[in-house]
Coordinates of C-alpha atoms in Angstrom, one line a residue:
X844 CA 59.4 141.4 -58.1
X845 CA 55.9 141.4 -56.4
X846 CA 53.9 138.2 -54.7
X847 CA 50.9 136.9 -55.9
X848 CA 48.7 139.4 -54.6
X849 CA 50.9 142.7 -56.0
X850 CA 52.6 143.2 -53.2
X851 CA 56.2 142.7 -52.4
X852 CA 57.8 139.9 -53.0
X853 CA 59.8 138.0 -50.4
X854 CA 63.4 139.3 -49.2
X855 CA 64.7 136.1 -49.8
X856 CA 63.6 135.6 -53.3
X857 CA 63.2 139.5 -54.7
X858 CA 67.0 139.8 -55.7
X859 CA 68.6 139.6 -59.7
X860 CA 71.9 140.1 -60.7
X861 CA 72.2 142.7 -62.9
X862 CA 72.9 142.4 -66.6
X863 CA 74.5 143.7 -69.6
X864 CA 71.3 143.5 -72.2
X865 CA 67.9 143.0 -72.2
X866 CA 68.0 139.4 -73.7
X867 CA 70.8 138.5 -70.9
X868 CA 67.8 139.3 -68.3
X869 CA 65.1 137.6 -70.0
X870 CA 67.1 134.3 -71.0
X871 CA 67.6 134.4 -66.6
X872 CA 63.9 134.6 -65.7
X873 CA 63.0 132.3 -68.2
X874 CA 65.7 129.4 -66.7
X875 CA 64.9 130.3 -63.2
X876 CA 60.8 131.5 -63.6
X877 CA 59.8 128.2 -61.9
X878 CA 62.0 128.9 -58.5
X879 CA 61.1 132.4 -58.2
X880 CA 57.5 131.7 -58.4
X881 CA 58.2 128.5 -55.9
X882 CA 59.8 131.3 -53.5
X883 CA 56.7 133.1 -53.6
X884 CA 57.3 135.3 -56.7
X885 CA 54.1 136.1 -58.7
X886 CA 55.4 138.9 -61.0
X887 CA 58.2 140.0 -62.7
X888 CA 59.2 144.0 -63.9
X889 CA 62.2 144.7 -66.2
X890 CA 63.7 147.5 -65.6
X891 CA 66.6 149.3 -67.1
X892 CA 68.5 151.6 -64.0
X893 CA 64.9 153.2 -62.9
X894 CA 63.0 153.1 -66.3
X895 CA 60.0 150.3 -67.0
X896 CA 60.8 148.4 -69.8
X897 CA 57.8 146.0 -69.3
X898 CA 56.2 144.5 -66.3
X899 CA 54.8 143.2 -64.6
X900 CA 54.9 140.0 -66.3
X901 CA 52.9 136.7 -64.3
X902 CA 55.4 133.6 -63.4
X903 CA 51.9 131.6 -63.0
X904 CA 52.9 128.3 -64.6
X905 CA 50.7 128.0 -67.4
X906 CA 47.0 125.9 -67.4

């Protein structure tokens, strides 16, 4: 997870629980987007163990 500016995102807020499937992962950030982004998350990467799937992908609430 990474701040607003690309950096690191806060301790606090830069944890996940880990989970079984790709869709398990992106149902979570898509229930809990706004509090991350609240906590001072600006990005989000998926991984799977140290591979990029995607990322990083903006929590900016849309315009």
């Amino acid at each position: 997870m990474e701040d607003g500016t690309g950096g690191p995102a806060p301790a606090e807020a830069a944890s996940s629980p880990d989970f079984p499937a790709q869709a398990d992962a992106e149902t979570w950030i898509g229930e809990v987007w706004p509090e991350l982004h609240e906590a001072g998350v600006g990005a989000v990467t998926l991984l799977e163990g140290d591979r990029e799937v995607y990322g990083p992908m903006s929590l900016e609430p849309p315009d």
